[in-house]
Amino acid sequence: MLLVMGVPSVLARLAEFPNLPDIVIAQKMVGGVNVGTLLAIPFFIFAADLMAHGTIAERLMNLVKKNLGHRAGGIGHTTVVSCMAFGSVCGSAPATVAALGRFLHPELMRAGYKERFSLGLIASSAECALLIPPSITLLVYAWLTGTSVAALFAGGLAVGVVLALAFMLYVAFVTRRAGIEPAPRASSAERFEAVKASLLALGMPVIILGGIYSGFFTATEAAAVAVAYALLVEMVIYRQLGWRDVMQVAEQSALTIVAIFILLAVGSLLSYFVTLARLPDQLLMLLNDWQVNWIVFLLIINVVLLIAGMFIDPNSIMVILLPAIFPVATALGIDPIHFGLVVCLNICIGMITPPFGLDLFVTSSALRKPVETVIAGIWPFVLTNIAVLLVISYVPSISTALPRLLGY
């Protein structure tokens, strides 16, 4: 992806702007990522990795299981809600798959679900982490477009709930068709113990989201608090991680963070040349000539993003395409929050769409299952996603109602 974005940037500079000083290239790359909002990304990634290697993920899953497991499709619903819960403290779909997959897959198989369905459900449910705040994808969108992070988080919460409900409806349909019996009802004592064991884990989303929406701290400060809280809980209280474990987790997180920031830096350079070339203005003129309204524009964007998601990673999609299409969207009267959630949901679908959907390979690696089996089970969830995408695209109030209610 660095070549895909870097080579066009260099060629554009040589062909169209030969007099541009070389120092501008470095300035745009460094300046592009020298933004306070982006500091939230490394903190949230580190916090997610700490929790994935600790016990927070397992405790959240057990809490949901004890309260939903006895209902029809209980373990399937537990999978969806657990991924939502963990997504609310990590913001990363791959981290959600890696942290919860090893617990959820055996439970789904014991309940009687087919392996293809189980793998597809785990990979798809992890998407909710890209929508439920604190979403790293929404942070990147906010950085690229200047949209309020808190407003995007509020919209993402609403859209994430809608997507989760759609998955749960499909789980209910499969459960009824397969005649799968629910698990025995947990006793009141067992449910109480599950709540007690997960109180500190539940404190993470309360502190993060409560702090952001109360105005007590920013999204970036919330990310730093998330790391401190994860270290406190996993090292001091649960004593699941030692200093050596933390150093190993930090090393893994650093590799991920470096890759993301190099990508964003090169993307900033590409965005600069897109702006210099007045590509958004030319695109808007073309759409005006064709008399394209916002309805047709969103349909075109959805098709383009769905295809791009099959081959390009999420951050690259936004860095490459948003500088050109976001000004056009706002010129057509599309709310930036609504457009952000449409883009983010498209990226969610790309994470599970062959041939290069990242979550497909993370699920395969984490659960040691052939990627072909994961792909075979993913298609019903892709169709469910597309149905939700159409609803979100053409009912803007789903994305914007909660942000407006909160005053954004």
Coordinates of C-alpha atoms in Angstrom, one line a residue, residues 5 32-33 40 87 89 128 144 147 151 159 162 170 183 197 218-219 223 253 268 327 349 391 402-403:
M5 CA 0.1 5.8 -2.4
G32 CA 0.2 15.3 8.3
V33 CA 0.6 13.0 11.3
A40 CA -5.4 8.3 20.5
G87 CA -15.2 -3.3 20.9
V89 CA -12.9 -0.9 25.2
C128 CA -18.9 -3.9 15.6
L144 CA -9.0 13.4 7.6
T147 CA -15.3 16.1 11.9
A151 CA -20.1 13.2 17.4
V159 CA -25.1 2.3 13.8
V162 CA -28.3 -1.6 14.4
Y170 CA -29.9 -13.9 11.6
A183 CA -28.1 -23.7 27.4
A197 CA -15.9 -10.6 38.2
T218 CA -10.8 14.5 25.1
A219 CA -10.7 11.3 23.0
A223 CA -7.1 6.7 25.1
S253 CA 1.7 -2.9 19.5
S268 CA -1.0 12.8 3.9
P327 CA -15.7 17.7 -0.2
I349 CA -17.8 -5.1 5.1
V391 CA -30.7 1.4 5.5
L402 CA -27.9 10.6 18.8
P403 CA -25.2 13.2 18.0

